[in-house]
Amino acid sequence: MEYAILRSGAAMPMVGLGTWTLRGAEATSVVSAALELGYRHIDTAEAYENQRAIAEGIRASGIPREELFIVSKVWRDHLHYEEVLMAARRTLAELRTDYLDLYLIHWPSATVPLRETLVAMEELRGRGQVRAVGVSNFTPDVLRQALALNVTPIENDQVPYHPHANQEPLRLLCQQEGIVVTAYSPLGRGDLVRNEELRALANERGRTVAQLLLRWLTEKGVVVIPRSTSVAHLRENLDVFGWDLDEEVRRLLDSMGAQAA
Ligand SMILES: NC(=O)c1ccc[n+]([C@@H]2O[C@H](COP(=O)([O-])OP(=O)(O)OC[C@H]3O[C@@H](n4cnc5c(N)ncnc54)[C@H](OP(=O)(O)O)[C@@H]3O)[C@@H](O)[C@H]2O)c1
């Protein structure tokens, strides 16, 4: 495993487990299987309604809490000060933990002042309930506004990121500001894996399309959180270190956003 180092010094595993749409017993068994394979970073959110099931998968694995990197997100309806504190309390209880490694504002709000939400996030950080604060779905403009408020260190932005949703301007801004970027839907929700041109290139190289897509991101220093219910896919998605993309593949993936636009 390789790690992205957050501004606070925490090491964030560069491949995490996405859990959107996983619920109940399926979420529990996927988490157990992933932890068994070596995943240590789990991405969830109060909106996914799977935090209790995830906690059960963690418990079953027997892996100590301090070896895990758990990310959750506060939903867009809970962004007033008191609501953030209450949402975090619920999330900690559901996940059966005292702290989150990273807590994100799931979506920016058009109505609640960003400062108010960030003050609550800073309060949680001060209490030790949250080790690092981040955001999600923040464009470069909104992220700049958040940084200008200077309320709490923003250590992560989680955004859709794959060749058809190329986030190069955001990545460069985050690089300048020392913010780690996480790619959600790194496989284009599974659609990109079926791309014929990519399939041919992957076959020639003894890799899979998913691996080329995940390597394209991790080479840029971007953390990835693919979701899978298949043990074979979970294993494959972890095997993206210790080898590099060649120029032909890198150029094609870099250019696909432009082609799609
Ligand atoms: N912050 C946000 O607003 C936000 C929004 C969306 C998602 N997210 C996070 O990002 C995570 C990942 O994004 P996502 O769930 O949208 O989609 P994704 O990870 O891009 O794609 C998931 C799909 O890809 C398939 N897949 C996974 N590995 C594969 C492989 N090696 N080969 C072939 N197919 C493979 C899965 O099917 P199988 O089960 O058959 O493998 C599943 O259908 C989410 O689960 C969630 O944690 C965050």
mmCIF file of C-alpha atoms and ligand atoms in Angstrom:
data_model
loop_
_atom_site.group_PDB
_atom_site.id
_atom_site.type_symbol
_atom_site.label_atom_id
_atom_site.label_comp_id
_atom_site.label_asym_id
_atom_site.label_seq_id
_atom_site.Cartn_x
_atom_site.Cartn_y
_atom_site.Cartn_z
ATOM 1 C CA MET A 1 0.000 0.000 0.000
ATOM 2 C CA GLU A 2 1.112 3.545 -0.646
ATOM 3 C CA TYR A 3 -0.058 6.499 1.438
ATOM 4 C CA ALA A 4 -0.976 10.123 0.870
ATOM 5 C CA ILE A 5 0.229 12.250 3.753
ATOM 6 C CA LEU A 6 -2.294 14.754 5.031
ATOM 7 C CA ARG A 7 -1.185 18.192 6.185
ATOM 8 C CA SER A 8 -1.697 17.036 9.790
ATOM 9 C CA GLY A 9 0.791 14.217 9.157
ATOM 10 C CA ALA A 10 -1.714 11.349 9.033
ATOM 11 C CA ALA A 11 -1.044 8.634 6.456
ATOM 12 C CA MET A 12 -4.109 7.972 4.287
ATOM 13 C CA PRO A 13 -4.031 4.658 2.345
ATOM 14 C CA MET A 14 -4.195 5.537 -1.355
ATOM 15 C CA VAL A 15 -6.699 2.776 -2.104
ATOM 16 C CA GLY A 16 -9.814 2.794 0.035
ATOM 17 C CA LEU A 17 -13.088 0.907 -0.094
ATOM 18 C CA GLY A 18 -16.069 2.800 -1.523
ATOM 19 C CA THR A 19 -19.340 1.750 0.130
ATOM 20 C CA TRP A 20 -22.082 3.815 -1.538
ATOM 21 C CA THR A 21 -25.172 1.598 -2.257
ATOM 22 C CA LEU A 22 -23.876 -1.212 -0.015
ATOM 23 C CA ARG A 23 -26.312 -1.904 2.814
ATOM 24 C CA GLY A 24 -26.954 -4.404 5.582
ATOM 25 C CA ALA A 25 -25.438 -7.869 5.381
ATOM 26 C CA GLU A 26 -23.851 -7.144 2.006
ATOM 27 C CA ALA A 27 -22.023 -4.090 3.398
ATOM 28 C CA THR A 28 -20.829 -6.135 6.378
ATOM 29 C CA SER A 29 -19.507 -8.972 4.234
ATOM 30 C CA VAL A 30 -17.816 -6.652 1.696
ATOM 31 C CA VAL A 31 -16.071 -4.759 4.516
ATOM 32 C CA SER A 32 -14.915 -8.032 6.113
ATOM 33 C CA ALA A 33 -13.652 -9.357 2.784
ATOM 34 C CA ALA A 34 -11.861 -6.103 1.966
ATOM 35 C CA LEU A 35 -10.154 -5.926 5.372
ATOM 36 C CA GLU A 36 -9.068 -9.541 4.961
ATOM 37 C CA LEU A 37 -7.478 -8.633 1.604
ATOM 38 C CA GLY A 38 -5.561 -5.721 3.143
ATOM 39 C CA TYR A 39 -7.829 -2.680 2.733
ATOM 40 C CA ARG A 40 -7.452 -0.334 5.696
ATOM 41 C CA HIS A 41 -9.308 2.755 4.436
ATOM 42 C CA ILE A 42 -13.113 2.762 4.368
ATOM 43 C CA ASP A 43 -15.220 5.513 2.858
ATOM 44 C CA THR A 44 -18.773 5.992 4.111
ATOM 45 C CA ALA A 45 -21.281 8.769 4.822
ATOM 46 C CA GLU A 46 -24.358 9.239 6.980
ATOM 47 C CA ALA A 47 -26.351 9.404 3.736
ATOM 48 C CA TYR A 48 -25.293 5.865 2.758
ATOM 49 C CA GLU A 49 -27.215 4.405 5.727
ATOM 50 C CA ASN A 50 -24.643 1.643 6.113
ATOM 51 C CA GLN A 51 -22.504 2.797 9.021
ATOM 52 C CA ARG A 52 -23.828 0.199 11.478
ATOM 53 C CA ALA A 53 -23.273 -2.566 8.920
ATOM 54 C CA ILE A 54 -19.738 -1.319 8.312
ATOM 55 C CA ALA A 55 -19.033 -1.300 12.050
ATOM 56 C CA GLU A 56 -20.113 -4.938 12.153
ATOM 57 C CA GLY A 57 -17.679 -5.841 9.348
ATOM 58 C CA ILE A 58 -14.865 -4.060 11.199
ATOM 59 C CA ARG A 59 -15.721 -5.816 14.458
ATOM 60 C CA ALA A 60 -15.769 -9.208 12.749
ATOM 61 C CA SER A 61 -12.313 -8.574 11.254
ATOM 62 C CA GLY A 62 -10.714 -8.071 14.673
ATOM 63 C CA ILE A 63 -8.449 -5.371 13.211
ATOM 64 C CA PRO A 64 -7.539 -2.747 15.835
ATOM 65 C CA ARG A 65 -9.121 0.677 15.298
ATOM 66 C CA GLU A 66 -5.770 2.444 15.100
ATOM 67 C CA GLU A 67 -4.835 0.442 11.989
ATOM 68 C CA LEU A 68 -7.863 1.759 10.115
ATOM 69 C CA PHE A 69 -8.518 5.011 8.287
ATOM 70 C CA ILE A 70 -12.250 5.746 8.460
ATOM 71 C CA VAL A 71 -13.826 8.548 6.449
ATOM 72 C CA SER A 72 -17.403 9.761 6.823
ATOM 73 C CA LYS A 73 -19.370 12.765 5.613
ATOM 74 C CA VAL A 74 -21.994 15.077 7.037
ATOM 75 C CA TRP A 75 -25.065 15.316 4.790
ATOM 76 C CA ARG A 76 -26.172 18.574 3.163
ATOM 77 C CA ASP A 77 -29.295 18.871 5.387
ATOM 78 C CA HIS A 78 -27.183 18.959 8.567
ATOM 79 C CA LEU A 79 -24.829 21.853 7.968
ATOM 80 C CA HIS A 80 -25.909 24.274 10.716
ATOM 81 C CA TYR A 81 -23.524 24.319 13.694
ATOM 82 C CA GLU A 82 -25.574 22.187 16.118
ATOM 83 C CA GLU A 83 -26.662 19.831 13.326
ATOM 84 C CA VAL A 84 -23.054 19.062 12.400
ATOM 85 C CA LEU A 85 -22.191 18.218 16.002
ATOM 86 C CA MET A 86 -25.257 15.962 16.296
ATOM 87 C CA ALA A 87 -24.623 14.253 12.955
ATOM 88 C CA ALA A 88 -21.029 13.524 13.993
ATOM 89 C CA ARG A 89 -22.209 12.098 17.314
ATOM 90 C CA ARG A 90 -24.638 9.767 15.486
ATOM 91 C CA THR A 91 -21.982 8.707 12.998
ATOM 92 C CA LEU A 92 -19.467 7.911 15.742
ATOM 93 C CA ALA A 93 -22.099 5.852 17.581
ATOM 94 C CA GLU A 94 -23.098 3.970 14.419
ATOM 95 C CA LEU A 95 -19.494 3.246 13.500
ATOM 96 C CA ARG A 96 -18.751 2.314 17.133
ATOM 97 C CA THR A 97 -15.673 4.487 17.304
ATOM 98 C CA ASP A 98 -14.442 7.514 19.282
ATOM 99 C CA TYR A 99 -13.017 9.343 16.292
ATOM 100 C CA LEU A 100 -13.047 9.642 12.518
ATOM 101 C CA ASP A 101 -9.757 9.890 10.676
ATOM 102 C CA LEU A 102 -11.379 12.291 8.231
ATOM 103 C CA TYR A 103 -14.795 13.991 8.254
ATOM 104 C CA LEU A 104 -16.048 15.664 5.088
ATOM 105 C CA ILE A 105 -18.743 18.194 4.248
ATOM 106 C CA HIS A 106 -20.554 15.985 1.696
ATOM 107 C CA TRP A 107 -21.809 18.834 -0.543
ATOM 108 C CA PRO A 108 -21.470 22.609 -0.343
ATOM 109 C CA SER A 109 -24.665 24.379 0.700
ATOM 110 C CA ALA A 110 -26.473 27.178 -1.111
ATOM 111 C CA THR A 111 -28.170 28.305 2.107
ATOM 112 C CA VAL A 112 -26.026 27.611 5.178
ATOM 113 C CA PRO A 113 -22.980 29.895 5.461
ATOM 114 C CA LEU A 114 -19.830 27.870 4.887
ATOM 115 C CA ARG A 115 -18.180 29.566 7.872
ATOM 116 C CA GLU A 116 -20.831 28.179 10.240
ATOM 117 C CA THR A 117 -20.256 24.605 9.059
ATOM 118 C CA LEU A 118 -16.480 24.974 9.171
ATOM 119 C CA VAL A 119 -16.630 26.342 12.737
ATOM 120 C CA ALA A 120 -18.499 23.179 13.757
ATOM 121 C CA MET A 121 -15.938 20.999 11.963
ATOM 122 C CA GLU A 122 -13.156 22.826 13.809
ATOM 123 C CA GLU A 123 -14.987 22.219 17.104
ATOM 124 C CA LEU A 124 -15.071 18.481 16.340
ATOM 125 C CA ARG A 125 -11.373 18.567 15.504
ATOM 126 C CA GLY A 126 -10.611 20.357 18.774
ATOM 127 C CA ARG A 127 -12.524 17.688 20.688
ATOM 128 C CA GLY A 128 -10.519 14.951 18.969
ATOM 129 C CA GLN A 129 -13.692 13.422 17.501
ATOM 130 C CA VAL A 130 -12.367 14.179 14.045
ATOM 131 C CA ARG A 131 -8.650 13.973 13.259
ATOM 132 C CA ALA A 132 -8.843 15.821 9.942
ATOM 133 C CA VAL A 133 -11.455 17.963 8.222
ATOM 134 C CA GLY A 134 -12.212 17.863 4.515
ATOM 135 C CA VAL A 135 -14.819 18.647 1.903
ATOM 136 C CA SER A 136 -16.473 16.869 -1.000
ATOM 137 C CA ASN A 137 -17.859 18.062 -4.314
ATOM 138 C CA PHE A 138 -16.115 21.423 -3.820
ATOM 139 C CA THR A 139 -15.061 22.968 -7.142
ATOM 140 C CA PRO A 140 -11.869 25.049 -7.229
ATOM 141 C CA ASP A 141 -13.928 28.246 -6.682
ATOM 142 C CA VAL A 142 -15.815 26.926 -3.653
ATOM 143 C CA LEU A 143 -12.645 25.410 -2.238
ATOM 144 C CA ARG A 144 -10.876 28.782 -2.567
ATOM 145 C CA GLN A 145 -13.757 30.417 -0.656
ATOM 146 C CA ALA A 146 -13.431 27.824 2.113
ATOM 147 C CA LEU A 147 -9.673 28.315 2.332
ATOM 148 C CA ALA A 148 -10.054 32.112 2.456
ATOM 149 C CA LEU A 149 -12.261 31.807 5.571
ATOM 150 C CA ASN A 150 -9.284 30.270 7.374
ATOM 151 C CA VAL A 151 -11.449 28.577 10.020
ATOM 152 C CA THR A 152 -9.985 25.068 10.041
ATOM 153 C CA PRO A 153 -7.292 23.310 8.004
ATOM 154 C CA ILE A 154 -8.953 21.662 4.989
ATOM 155 C CA GLU A 155 -6.990 18.521 4.283
ATOM 156 C CA ASN A 156 -8.986 16.708 1.585
ATOM 157 C CA ASP A 157 -11.425 17.282 -1.281
ATOM 158 C CA GLN A 158 -13.340 14.215 -2.532
ATOM 159 C CA VAL A 159 -14.637 14.654 -6.072
ATOM 160 C CA PRO A 160 -15.684 12.533 -9.072
ATOM 161 C CA TYR A 161 -12.440 11.841 -10.898
ATOM 162 C CA HIS A 162 -11.860 9.585 -13.911
ATOM 163 C CA PRO A 163 -10.888 10.165 -17.543
ATOM 164 C CA HIS A 164 -14.379 11.520 -18.417
ATOM 165 C CA ALA A 165 -14.377 13.758 -15.311
ATOM 166 C CA ASN A 166 -10.838 15.064 -15.413
ATOM 167 C CA GLN A 167 -10.136 17.307 -12.425
ATOM 168 C CA GLU A 168 -6.727 18.667 -13.436
ATOM 169 C CA PRO A 169 -7.415 22.305 -12.349
ATOM 170 C CA LEU A 170 -8.630 21.144 -8.923
ATOM 171 C CA ARG A 171 -5.684 18.766 -8.576
ATOM 172 C CA LEU A 172 -3.208 21.568 -9.288
ATOM 173 C CA LEU A 173 -4.907 23.916 -6.802
ATOM 174 C CA CYS A 174 -4.872 21.184 -4.137
ATOM 175 C CA GLN A 175 -1.210 20.459 -4.833
ATOM 176 C CA GLN A 176 -0.376 24.145 -4.215
ATOM 177 C CA GLU A 177 -2.460 24.207 -1.031
ATOM 178 C CA GLY A 178 -1.238 20.879 0.381
ATOM 179 C CA ILE A 179 -4.686 19.272 0.103
ATOM 180 C CA VAL A 180 -5.041 15.575 -0.758
ATOM 181 C CA VAL A 181 -7.563 14.817 -3.518
ATOM 182 C CA THR A 182 -9.725 11.688 -3.349
ATOM 183 C CA ALA A 183 -11.272 10.344 -6.558
ATOM 184 C CA TYR A 184 -14.791 9.041 -6.150
ATOM 185 C CA SER A 185 -16.393 6.951 -8.901
ATOM 186 C CA PRO A 186 -12.837 6.295 -10.174
ATOM 187 C CA LEU A 187 -14.201 3.584 -12.502
ATOM 188 C CA GLY A 188 -16.948 5.867 -13.812
ATOM 189 C CA ARG A 189 -19.406 3.811 -11.719
ATOM 190 C CA GLY A 190 -18.240 0.755 -13.637
ATOM 191 C CA ASP A 191 -19.033 2.123 -17.127
ATOM 192 C CA LEU A 192 -15.434 2.858 -18.107
ATOM 193 C CA VAL A 193 -14.396 -0.709 -17.372
ATOM 194 C CA ARG A 194 -16.404 -1.780 -20.441
ATOM 195 C CA ASN A 195 -14.609 0.641 -22.824
ATOM 196 C CA GLU A 196 -13.385 -1.515 -25.766
ATOM 197 C CA GLU A 197 -10.280 0.528 -26.563
ATOM 198 C CA LEU A 198 -9.150 0.435 -22.936
ATOM 199 C CA ARG A 199 -9.905 -3.274 -22.758
ATOM 200 C CA ALA A 200 -7.615 -4.007 -25.695
ATOM 201 C CA LEU A 201 -4.798 -1.922 -24.190
ATOM 202 C CA ALA A 202 -5.218 -3.553 -20.773
ATOM 203 C CA ASN A 203 -5.194 -7.081 -22.281
ATOM 204 C CA GLU A 204 -1.978 -6.375 -24.175
ATOM 205 C CA ARG A 205 -0.359 -5.337 -20.892
ATOM 206 C CA GLY A 206 -1.649 -8.177 -18.731
ATOM 207 C CA ARG A 207 -3.675 -5.690 -16.662
ATOM 208 C CA THR A 208 -7.356 -4.921 -16.338
ATOM 209 C CA VAL A 209 -9.088 -1.673 -17.312
ATOM 210 C CA ALA A 210 -9.887 -1.016 -13.644
ATOM 211 C CA GLN A 211 -6.192 -1.236 -12.819
ATOM 212 C CA LEU A 212 -5.226 1.193 -15.607
ATOM 213 C CA LEU A 213 -7.863 3.673 -14.383
ATOM 214 C CA LEU A 214 -6.776 3.410 -10.740
ATOM 215 C CA ARG A 215 -3.069 3.586 -11.612
ATOM 216 C CA TRP A 216 -3.718 6.714 -13.726
ATOM 217 C CA LEU A 217 -5.056 8.419 -10.585
ATOM 218 C CA THR A 218 -2.597 7.084 -8.001
ATOM 219 C CA GLU A 219 0.323 8.133 -10.243
ATOM 220 C CA LYS A 220 -0.983 11.686 -9.912
ATOM 221 C CA GLY A 221 -0.988 11.367 -6.116
ATOM 222 C CA VAL A 222 -4.794 11.029 -6.065
ATOM 223 C CA VAL A 223 -6.393 8.651 -3.531
ATOM 224 C CA VAL A 224 -8.969 6.215 -5.018
ATOM 225 C CA ILE A 225 -12.014 4.615 -3.383
ATOM 226 C CA PRO A 226 -13.428 2.045 -5.851
ATOM 227 C CA ARG A 227 -16.498 0.112 -4.720
ATOM 228 C CA SER A 228 -16.929 -3.576 -5.451
ATOM 229 C CA THR A 229 -18.999 -6.486 -4.205
ATOM 230 C CA SER A 230 -16.689 -9.000 -5.893
ATOM 231 C CA VAL A 231 -13.681 -10.401 -4.035
ATOM 232 C CA ALA A 232 -11.796 -10.784 -7.329
ATOM 233 C CA HIS A 233 -12.408 -7.104 -8.171
ATOM 234 C CA LEU A 234 -11.495 -5.972 -4.640
ATOM 235 C CA ARG A 235 -8.198 -7.852 -4.967
ATOM 236 C CA GLU A 236 -7.514 -6.492 -8.455
ATOM 237 C CA ASN A 237 -8.228 -2.912 -7.337
ATOM 238 C CA LEU A 238 -5.565 -3.154 -4.610
ATOM 239 C CA ASP A 239 -2.884 -4.262 -7.060
ATOM 240 C CA VAL A 240 -2.056 -0.837 -8.467
ATOM 241 C CA PHE A 241 1.390 -0.193 -6.975
ATOM 242 C CA GLY A 242 4.875 -1.258 -8.001
ATOM 243 C CA TRP A 243 4.244 -0.775 -11.733
ATOM 244 C CA ASP A 244 3.760 2.251 -14.002
ATOM 245 C CA LEU A 245 1.553 3.145 -16.929
ATOM 246 C CA ASP A 246 3.343 3.468 -20.249
ATOM 247 C CA GLU A 247 3.117 6.715 -22.236
ATOM 248 C CA GLU A 248 0.533 5.391 -24.734
ATOM 249 C CA VAL A 249 -1.968 4.525 -22.000
ATOM 250 C CA ARG A 250 -1.237 7.662 -19.969
ATOM 251 C CA ARG A 251 -1.755 9.893 -23.025
ATOM 252 C CA LEU A 252 -5.006 8.164 -23.973
ATOM 253 C CA LEU A 253 -6.449 8.465 -20.448
ATOM 254 C CA ASP A 254 -5.335 12.107 -20.209
ATOM 255 C CA SER A 255 -7.057 12.892 -23.518
ATOM 256 C CA MET A 256 -10.392 11.134 -22.956
ATOM 257 C CA GLY A 257 -11.895 14.068 -21.056
ATOM 258 C CA ALA A 258 -11.165 16.351 -23.977
ATOM 259 C CA GLN A 259 -12.725 13.839 -26.386
ATOM 260 C CA ALA A 260 -15.866 13.574 -24.247
ATOM 261 C CA ALA A 261 -16.349 17.340 -23.927
HETATM 262 N N1 LIG B 1 -18.607 12.227 -2.115
HETATM 263 C C1 LIG B 1 -19.579 11.894 -2.940
HETATM 264 O O1 LIG B 1 -20.515 12.689 -3.228
HETATM 265 C C2 LIG B 1 -19.569 10.539 -3.569
HETATM 266 C C3 LIG B 1 -20.401 10.268 -4.668
HETATM 267 C C4 LIG B 1 -20.326 8.993 -5.267
HETATM 268 C C5 LIG B 1 -19.463 8.040 -4.746
HETATM 269 N N2 LIG B 1 -18.692 8.331 -3.633
HETATM 270 C C6 LIG B 1 -17.776 7.303 -3.032
HETATM 271 O O2 LIG B 1 -16.937 6.766 -4.043
HETATM 272 C C7 LIG B 1 -17.075 5.343 -4.074
HETATM 273 C C8 LIG B 1 -16.801 4.791 -5.465
HETATM 274 O O3 LIG B 1 -17.633 5.378 -6.443
HETATM 275 P P1 LIG B 1 -18.890 4.631 -7.086
HETATM 276 O O4 LIG B 1 -19.416 3.648 -6.127
HETATM 277 O O5 LIG B 1 -19.777 5.709 -7.606
HETATM 278 O O6 LIG B 1 -18.343 3.898 -8.381
HETATM 279 P P2 LIG B 1 -16.997 3.178 -8.904
HETATM 280 O O7 LIG B 1 -16.151 2.726 -7.772
HETATM 281 O O8 LIG B 1 -16.406 4.046 -9.957
HETATM 282 O O9 LIG B 1 -17.631 1.919 -9.653
HETATM 283 C C9 LIG B 1 -18.288 0.884 -8.970
HETATM 284 C C10 LIG B 1 -18.704 -0.146 -9.987
HETATM 285 O O10 LIG B 1 -17.535 -0.681 -10.621
HETATM 286 C C11 LIG B 1 -17.563 -2.100 -10.585
HETATM 287 N N3 LIG B 1 -16.188 -2.557 -10.356
HETATM 288 C C12 LIG B 1 -15.402 -2.333 -9.275
HETATM 289 N N4 LIG B 1 -14.176 -2.866 -9.446
HETATM 290 C C13 LIG B 1 -14.196 -3.446 -10.658
HETATM 291 C C14 LIG B 1 -13.212 -4.174 -11.399
HETATM 292 N N5 LIG B 1 -11.987 -4.391 -10.926
HETATM 293 N N6 LIG B 1 -13.559 -4.630 -12.634
HETATM 294 C C15 LIG B 1 -14.826 -4.424 -13.128
HETATM 295 N N7 LIG B 1 -15.779 -3.727 -12.476
HETATM 296 C C16 LIG B 1 -15.471 -3.248 -11.247
HETATM 297 C C17 LIG B 1 -18.458 -2.479 -9.428
HETATM 298 O O11 LIG B 1 -19.138 -3.674 -9.703
HETATM 299 P P3 LIG B 1 -18.807 -5.048 -8.889
HETATM 300 O O12 LIG B 1 -19.486 -4.896 -7.556
HETATM 301 O O13 LIG B 1 -19.402 -6.098 -9.750
HETATM 302 O O14 LIG B 1 -17.315 -5.162 -8.765
HETATM 303 C C18 LIG B 1 -19.451 -1.310 -9.388
HETATM 304 O O15 LIG B 1 -20.563 -1.580 -10.245
HETATM 305 C C19 LIG B 1 -18.521 5.164 -3.569
HETATM 306 O O16 LIG B 1 -18.801 3.830 -3.252
HETATM 307 C C20 LIG B 1 -18.543 6.128 -2.425
HETATM 308 O O17 LIG B 1 -17.855 5.588 -1.297
HETATM 309 C C21 LIG B 1 -18.714 9.569 -3.064
#
